[in-house]
Short mmCIF file of N, CA and C in Angstrom, two decimals:
data_model
loop_
_atom_site.label_atom_id
_atom_site.label_comp_id
_atom_site.label_asym_id
_atom_site.label_seq_id
_atom_site.Cartn_x
_atom_site.Cartn_y
_atom_site.Cartn_z
N MET A 1 0.82 -1.19 0.00
CA MET A 1 0.00 0.00 0.00
C MET A 1 0.87 1.27 0.00
N GLU A 2 1.97 1.21 0.76
CA GLU A 2 2.85 2.38 0.81
C GLU A 2 3.52 2.63 -0.53
N LEU A 3 3.85 1.55 -1.25
CA LEU A 3 4.48 1.70 -2.56
C LEU A 3 3.53 2.35 -3.56
N VAL A 4 2.27 1.98 -3.51
CA VAL A 4 1.28 2.57 -4.42
C VAL A 4 1.13 4.07 -4.12
N PHE A 5 1.06 4.41 -2.85
CA PHE A 5 0.96 5.83 -2.48
C PHE A 5 2.21 6.60 -2.90
N ALA A 6 3.37 6.01 -2.69
CA ALA A 6 4.62 6.69 -3.06
C ALA A 6 4.69 6.91 -4.57
N LEU A 7 4.29 5.91 -5.35
CA LEU A 7 4.29 6.06 -6.81
C LEU A 7 3.27 7.10 -7.26
N ALA A 8 2.10 7.10 -6.63
CA ALA A 8 1.08 8.08 -6.99
C ALA A 8 1.53 9.50 -6.65
N ILE A 9 2.13 9.67 -5.48
CA ILE A 9 2.61 10.99 -5.08
C ILE A 9 3.73 11.45 -6.02
N GLY A 10 4.65 10.56 -6.34
CA GLY A 10 5.75 10.92 -7.25
C GLY A 10 5.26 11.26 -8.64
N THR A 11 4.30 10.48 -9.15
CA THR A 11 3.76 10.74 -10.48
C THR A 11 3.01 12.06 -10.53
N LEU A 12 2.18 12.32 -9.53
CA LEU A 12 1.44 13.58 -9.51
C LEU A 12 2.38 14.78 -9.37
N THR A 13 3.39 14.65 -8.54
CA THR A 13 4.33 15.76 -8.35
C THR A 13 5.15 16.00 -9.62
N ALA A 14 5.65 14.94 -10.23
CA ALA A 14 6.45 15.10 -11.45
C ALA A 14 5.60 15.66 -12.59
N SER A 15 4.39 15.16 -12.74
CA SER A 15 3.50 15.68 -13.79
C SER A 15 3.14 17.13 -13.54
N GLY A 16 2.89 17.47 -12.28
CA GLY A 16 2.56 18.85 -11.94
C GLY A 16 3.69 19.81 -12.22
N VAL A 17 4.90 19.43 -11.85
CA VAL A 17 6.06 20.30 -12.11
C VAL A 17 6.30 20.44 -13.61
N TYR A 18 6.16 19.34 -14.36
CA TYR A 18 6.34 19.40 -15.81
C TYR A 18 5.32 20.36 -16.44
N LEU A 19 4.07 20.26 -16.02
CA LEU A 19 3.05 21.13 -16.60
C LEU A 19 3.18 22.58 -16.13
N LEU A 20 3.72 22.79 -14.95
CA LEU A 20 3.94 24.16 -14.49
C LEU A 20 4.97 24.89 -15.34
N LEU A 21 5.85 24.16 -15.99
CA LEU A 21 6.90 24.77 -16.80
C LEU A 21 6.49 24.99 -18.25
N ARG A 22 5.24 24.75 -18.59
CA ARG A 22 4.76 24.97 -19.95
C ARG A 22 4.54 26.46 -20.20
N ALA A 23 4.39 26.83 -21.48
CA ALA A 23 4.28 28.24 -21.85
C ALA A 23 2.84 28.75 -21.87
N ARG A 24 1.88 27.88 -21.89
CA ARG A 24 0.48 28.31 -21.96
C ARG A 24 -0.18 28.20 -20.59
N THR A 25 -1.27 28.94 -20.41
CA THR A 25 -1.86 29.03 -19.08
C THR A 25 -2.64 27.78 -18.68
N PHE A 26 -3.34 27.12 -19.60
CA PHE A 26 -4.14 25.96 -19.21
C PHE A 26 -3.29 24.82 -18.66
N PRO A 27 -2.17 24.45 -19.30
CA PRO A 27 -1.32 23.42 -18.68
C PRO A 27 -0.75 23.85 -17.33
N VAL A 28 -0.51 25.14 -17.15
CA VAL A 28 -0.02 25.62 -15.86
C VAL A 28 -1.08 25.42 -14.78
N VAL A 29 -2.33 25.70 -15.12
CA VAL A 29 -3.42 25.50 -14.16
C VAL A 29 -3.57 24.02 -13.82
N VAL A 30 -3.51 23.16 -14.82
CA VAL A 30 -3.61 21.72 -14.57
C VAL A 30 -2.42 21.23 -13.76
N GLY A 31 -1.23 21.74 -14.05
CA GLY A 31 -0.04 21.37 -13.28
C GLY A 31 -0.13 21.80 -11.83
N LEU A 32 -0.66 22.99 -11.60
CA LEU A 32 -0.84 23.46 -10.23
C LEU A 32 -1.84 22.58 -9.48
N THR A 33 -2.88 22.16 -10.16
CA THR A 33 -3.87 21.28 -9.55
C THR A 33 -3.27 19.91 -9.24
N LEU A 34 -2.51 19.35 -10.19
CA LEU A 34 -1.88 18.05 -9.94
C LEU A 34 -0.87 18.12 -8.81
N LEU A 35 -0.14 19.21 -8.73
CA LEU A 35 0.82 19.38 -7.65
C LEU A 35 0.11 19.46 -6.29
N SER A 36 -1.02 20.14 -6.25
CA SER A 36 -1.76 20.21 -4.99
C SER A 36 -2.35 18.84 -4.63
N TYR A 37 -2.75 18.04 -5.62
CA TYR A 37 -3.22 16.68 -5.33
C TYR A 37 -2.09 15.83 -4.76
N GLY A 38 -0.89 15.99 -5.30
CA GLY A 38 0.25 15.24 -4.78
C GLY A 38 0.57 15.62 -3.34
N VAL A 39 0.49 16.91 -3.03
CA VAL A 39 0.73 17.36 -1.65
C VAL A 39 -0.37 16.84 -0.73
N ASN A 40 -1.62 16.83 -1.21
CA ASN A 40 -2.72 16.31 -0.40
C ASN A 40 -2.52 14.83 -0.09
N LEU A 41 -2.11 14.05 -1.08
CA LEU A 41 -1.85 12.63 -0.83
C LEU A 41 -0.70 12.44 0.14
N PHE A 42 0.33 13.27 0.03
CA PHE A 42 1.44 13.18 0.97
C PHE A 42 0.99 13.48 2.39
N LEU A 43 0.20 14.54 2.56
CA LEU A 43 -0.31 14.85 3.90
C LEU A 43 -1.21 13.74 4.43
N PHE A 44 -2.02 13.17 3.56
CA PHE A 44 -2.91 12.09 3.97
C PHE A 44 -2.12 10.87 4.39
N SER A 45 -1.03 10.59 3.70
CA SER A 45 -0.24 9.39 4.03
C SER A 45 0.55 9.55 5.32
N THR A 46 0.76 10.78 5.79
CA THR A 46 1.47 10.95 7.06
C THR A 46 0.63 10.52 8.25
N GLY A 47 -0.67 10.37 8.06
CA GLY A 47 -1.54 9.99 9.17
C GLY A 47 -1.58 8.51 9.44
N ARG A 48 -0.89 7.71 8.70
CA ARG A 48 -0.79 6.26 8.82
C ARG A 48 -1.76 5.61 7.85
N LEU A 49 -1.25 4.72 7.06
CA LEU A 49 -2.07 4.01 6.09
C LEU A 49 -2.54 2.71 6.72
N ALA A 50 -3.77 2.68 7.16
CA ALA A 50 -4.34 1.47 7.76
C ALA A 50 -5.65 1.18 7.05
N THR A 51 -5.79 -0.02 6.55
CA THR A 51 -7.02 -0.40 5.87
C THR A 51 -7.83 -1.31 6.77
N GLY A 52 -9.11 -1.05 6.86
CA GLY A 52 -10.01 -1.88 7.65
C GLY A 52 -9.90 -1.68 9.15
N ALA A 53 -9.12 -0.70 9.60
CA ALA A 53 -8.98 -0.45 11.04
C ALA A 53 -9.99 0.59 11.49
N GLN A 54 -10.41 0.47 12.73
CA GLN A 54 -11.32 1.46 13.28
C GLN A 54 -10.55 2.75 13.53
N PRO A 55 -11.22 3.90 13.41
CA PRO A 55 -10.50 5.15 13.60
C PRO A 55 -10.00 5.34 15.03
N ILE A 56 -10.77 4.93 16.02
CA ILE A 56 -10.34 5.07 17.42
C ILE A 56 -10.69 3.78 18.15
N ILE A 57 -9.69 3.16 18.74
CA ILE A 57 -9.90 1.96 19.56
C ILE A 57 -9.14 2.13 20.86
N GLY A 58 -9.26 1.15 21.75
CA GLY A 58 -8.67 1.26 23.08
C GLY A 58 -7.16 1.38 23.09
N SER A 59 -6.46 0.64 22.26
CA SER A 59 -4.99 0.73 22.26
C SER A 59 -4.53 1.74 21.22
N THR A 60 -3.29 2.18 21.37
CA THR A 60 -2.78 3.20 20.45
C THR A 60 -2.16 2.62 19.20
N GLU A 61 -2.01 1.31 19.10
CA GLU A 61 -1.35 0.74 17.92
C GLU A 61 -2.25 0.75 16.69
N GLY A 62 -3.55 0.70 16.84
CA GLY A 62 -4.45 0.72 15.69
C GLY A 62 -5.07 2.08 15.45
N TYR A 63 -4.55 3.08 16.08
CA TYR A 63 -5.12 4.42 16.03
C TYR A 63 -4.66 5.15 14.76
N THR A 64 -5.60 5.71 14.04
CA THR A 64 -5.30 6.51 12.86
C THR A 64 -5.45 7.98 13.23
N ASP A 65 -4.42 8.76 12.97
CA ASP A 65 -4.42 10.17 13.35
C ASP A 65 -5.39 10.95 12.46
N PRO A 66 -6.39 11.63 13.03
CA PRO A 66 -7.36 12.37 12.21
C PRO A 66 -6.87 13.74 11.75
N LEU A 67 -5.78 14.25 12.31
CA LEU A 67 -5.30 15.58 11.95
C LEU A 67 -4.90 15.70 10.47
N PRO A 68 -4.13 14.76 9.91
CA PRO A 68 -3.82 14.89 8.47
C PRO A 68 -5.06 14.82 7.58
N GLN A 69 -6.06 14.06 8.00
CA GLN A 69 -7.29 14.00 7.22
C GLN A 69 -8.01 15.35 7.24
N ALA A 70 -8.02 16.01 8.38
CA ALA A 70 -8.62 17.34 8.47
C ALA A 70 -7.82 18.36 7.66
N LEU A 71 -6.49 18.24 7.69
CA LEU A 71 -5.66 19.14 6.89
C LEU A 71 -5.90 18.95 5.40
N VAL A 72 -6.04 17.70 4.97
CA VAL A 72 -6.28 17.42 3.56
C VAL A 72 -7.64 17.95 3.14
N LEU A 73 -8.65 17.79 3.98
CA LEU A 73 -9.97 18.31 3.66
C LEU A 73 -9.94 19.83 3.51
N THR A 74 -9.23 20.50 4.39
CA THR A 74 -9.07 21.95 4.28
C THR A 74 -8.28 22.32 3.03
N ALA A 75 -7.25 21.56 2.72
CA ALA A 75 -6.43 21.84 1.53
C ALA A 75 -7.22 21.63 0.25
N ILE A 76 -8.14 20.69 0.24
CA ILE A 76 -8.99 20.47 -0.94
C ILE A 76 -9.85 21.70 -1.20
N VAL A 77 -10.45 22.25 -0.15
CA VAL A 77 -11.30 23.43 -0.30
C VAL A 77 -10.47 24.63 -0.76
N ILE A 78 -9.32 24.83 -0.15
CA ILE A 78 -8.45 25.95 -0.54
C ILE A 78 -7.94 25.75 -1.96
N GLY A 79 -7.59 24.51 -2.33
CA GLY A 79 -7.13 24.22 -3.68
C GLY A 79 -8.20 24.47 -4.73
N PHE A 80 -9.45 24.14 -4.40
CA PHE A 80 -10.54 24.41 -5.34
C PHE A 80 -10.72 25.91 -5.56
N ALA A 81 -10.68 26.68 -4.48
CA ALA A 81 -10.81 28.13 -4.62
C ALA A 81 -9.64 28.72 -5.39
N MET A 82 -8.44 28.22 -5.13
CA MET A 82 -7.25 28.71 -5.84
C MET A 82 -7.34 28.38 -7.33
N THR A 83 -7.78 27.17 -7.65
CA THR A 83 -7.92 26.78 -9.06
C THR A 83 -8.95 27.63 -9.77
N ALA A 84 -10.08 27.89 -9.11
CA ALA A 84 -11.11 28.74 -9.71
C ALA A 84 -10.57 30.15 -9.96
N PHE A 85 -9.81 30.68 -9.02
CA PHE A 85 -9.23 32.02 -9.19
C PHE A 85 -8.23 32.06 -10.34
N VAL A 86 -7.38 31.05 -10.44
CA VAL A 86 -6.37 31.03 -11.50
C VAL A 86 -7.02 30.84 -12.87
N VAL A 87 -8.10 30.07 -12.94
CA VAL A 87 -8.82 29.90 -14.22
C VAL A 87 -9.42 31.23 -14.65
N VAL A 88 -10.06 31.95 -13.73
CA VAL A 88 -10.64 33.25 -14.06
C VAL A 88 -9.54 34.24 -14.44
N LEU A 89 -8.42 34.20 -13.73
CA LEU A 89 -7.30 35.08 -14.05
C LEU A 89 -6.74 34.79 -15.44
N SER A 90 -6.62 33.52 -15.80
CA SER A 90 -6.10 33.18 -17.13
C SER A 90 -7.09 33.52 -18.23
N LEU A 91 -8.39 33.37 -17.96
CA LEU A 91 -9.39 33.77 -18.96
C LEU A 91 -9.38 35.29 -19.15
N ARG A 92 -9.18 36.03 -18.08
CA ARG A 92 -9.10 37.48 -18.19
C ARG A 92 -7.86 37.89 -18.98
N SER A 93 -6.76 37.22 -18.74
CA SER A 93 -5.53 37.51 -19.48
C SER A 93 -5.71 37.19 -20.96
N LEU A 94 -6.40 36.10 -21.26
CA LEU A 94 -6.68 35.75 -22.65
C LEU A 94 -7.57 36.80 -23.31
N ALA A 95 -8.57 37.28 -22.58
CA ALA A 95 -9.47 38.28 -23.15
C ALA A 95 -8.78 39.63 -23.34
N ASP A 96 -7.91 40.00 -22.42
CA ASP A 96 -7.24 41.30 -22.51
C ASP A 96 -6.14 41.33 -23.56
N HIS A 97 -5.38 40.25 -23.67
CA HIS A 97 -4.19 40.26 -24.53
C HIS A 97 -4.32 39.39 -25.77
N ASP A 98 -5.43 38.71 -25.96
CA ASP A 98 -5.62 37.78 -27.08
C ASP A 98 -4.47 36.78 -27.15
N ASP A 99 -4.00 36.36 -26.00
CA ASP A 99 -2.85 35.48 -25.93
C ASP A 99 -2.93 34.70 -24.62
N ASP A 100 -2.63 33.42 -24.67
CA ASP A 100 -2.68 32.62 -23.44
C ASP A 100 -1.30 32.14 -23.02
N HIS A 101 -0.27 32.79 -23.46
CA HIS A 101 1.08 32.46 -23.01
C HIS A 101 1.31 33.05 -21.62
N VAL A 102 2.10 32.35 -20.83
CA VAL A 102 2.33 32.78 -19.46
C VAL A 102 3.08 34.09 -19.40
N ASN A 103 4.10 34.25 -20.23
CA ASN A 103 4.89 35.48 -20.20
C ASN A 103 4.30 36.58 -21.07
N GLY A 104 3.22 36.33 -21.78
CA GLY A 104 2.56 37.35 -22.58
C GLY A 104 3.07 37.49 -23.99
N ASP A 105 4.15 36.85 -24.35
CA ASP A 105 4.70 36.94 -25.70
C ASP A 105 4.50 35.63 -26.43
N GLN A 106 3.98 35.74 -27.64
CA GLN A 106 3.87 34.55 -28.47
C GLN A 106 5.21 34.27 -29.11
N PRO A 107 5.57 33.01 -29.25
CA PRO A 107 6.84 32.72 -29.92
C PRO A 107 6.78 33.16 -31.37
N SER A 108 7.81 33.86 -31.82
CA SER A 108 7.81 34.38 -33.19
C SER A 108 8.35 33.33 -34.14
N SER A 109 7.80 33.33 -35.35
CA SER A 109 8.30 32.41 -36.37
C SER A 109 9.52 33.00 -37.07
N GLU A 110 9.70 34.32 -36.97
CA GLU A 110 10.86 34.98 -37.55
C GLU A 110 11.92 35.12 -36.46
N PRO A 111 13.13 34.62 -36.69
CA PRO A 111 14.14 34.61 -35.62
C PRO A 111 14.69 35.98 -35.26
N ASP A 112 14.67 36.96 -36.18
CA ASP A 112 15.31 38.24 -35.89
C ASP A 112 14.34 39.31 -35.40
N SER A 113 13.04 39.06 -35.39
CA SER A 113 12.10 40.07 -34.92
C SER A 113 11.73 39.79 -33.47
N THR A 114 11.53 40.86 -32.73
CA THR A 114 11.15 40.72 -31.33
C THR A 114 9.66 40.98 -31.17
N ALA A 115 9.16 40.64 -30.02
CA ALA A 115 7.73 40.82 -29.77
C ALA A 115 7.36 42.30 -29.71
N SER A 116 8.27 43.14 -29.22
CA SER A 116 7.97 44.58 -29.14
C SER A 116 7.89 45.18 -30.54
N GLU A 117 8.73 44.73 -31.47
CA GLU A 117 8.65 45.22 -32.85
C GLU A 117 7.34 44.80 -33.48
N LYS A 118 6.88 43.61 -33.18
CA LYS A 118 5.61 43.15 -33.73
C LYS A 118 4.45 43.99 -33.19
N ARG A 119 4.49 44.29 -31.87
CA ARG A 119 3.43 45.09 -31.29
C ARG A 119 3.42 46.50 -31.87
N GLU A 120 4.60 47.09 -32.07
CA GLU A 120 4.67 48.43 -32.64
C GLU A 120 4.14 48.44 -34.06
N GLY A 121 4.45 47.42 -34.82
CA GLY A 121 3.95 47.33 -36.18
C GLY A 121 2.47 47.04 -36.23
N HIS A 122 1.96 46.32 -35.23
CA HIS A 122 0.55 45.97 -35.18
C HIS A 122 -0.30 47.16 -34.75
N ASP A 123 0.26 48.04 -33.90
CA ASP A 123 -0.50 49.18 -33.41
C ASP A 123 -0.68 50.26 -34.47
N GLN A 124 0.16 50.31 -35.49
CA GLN A 124 0.10 51.38 -36.49
C GLN A 124 -1.01 51.18 -37.46
#
């Protein structure tokens, strides 16, 4: 069970970091969400992975700590609000600049022209 959780956390974290480094806003939003899922799974796994055990029993050996579960539940709500905000922010950026690149500049097909020269020529 621990190996499955470790692989899932590693996959989500690696995928999230990879998507965070993309040039467009939608993959960045998805990468941020995947990274938060990886962190949530990590926090959840710190509470002890026990299957079929009661949450609270007389001895302390079968006890599952409820604090990481409460932290993960709070992180899910905060992550949802953060994702909604970033989606609205990226849609606003797309509407204002007609561009969904993170840095605001579209890659040019001409190697010697810069984005500022294109904007100056476009404004005239």
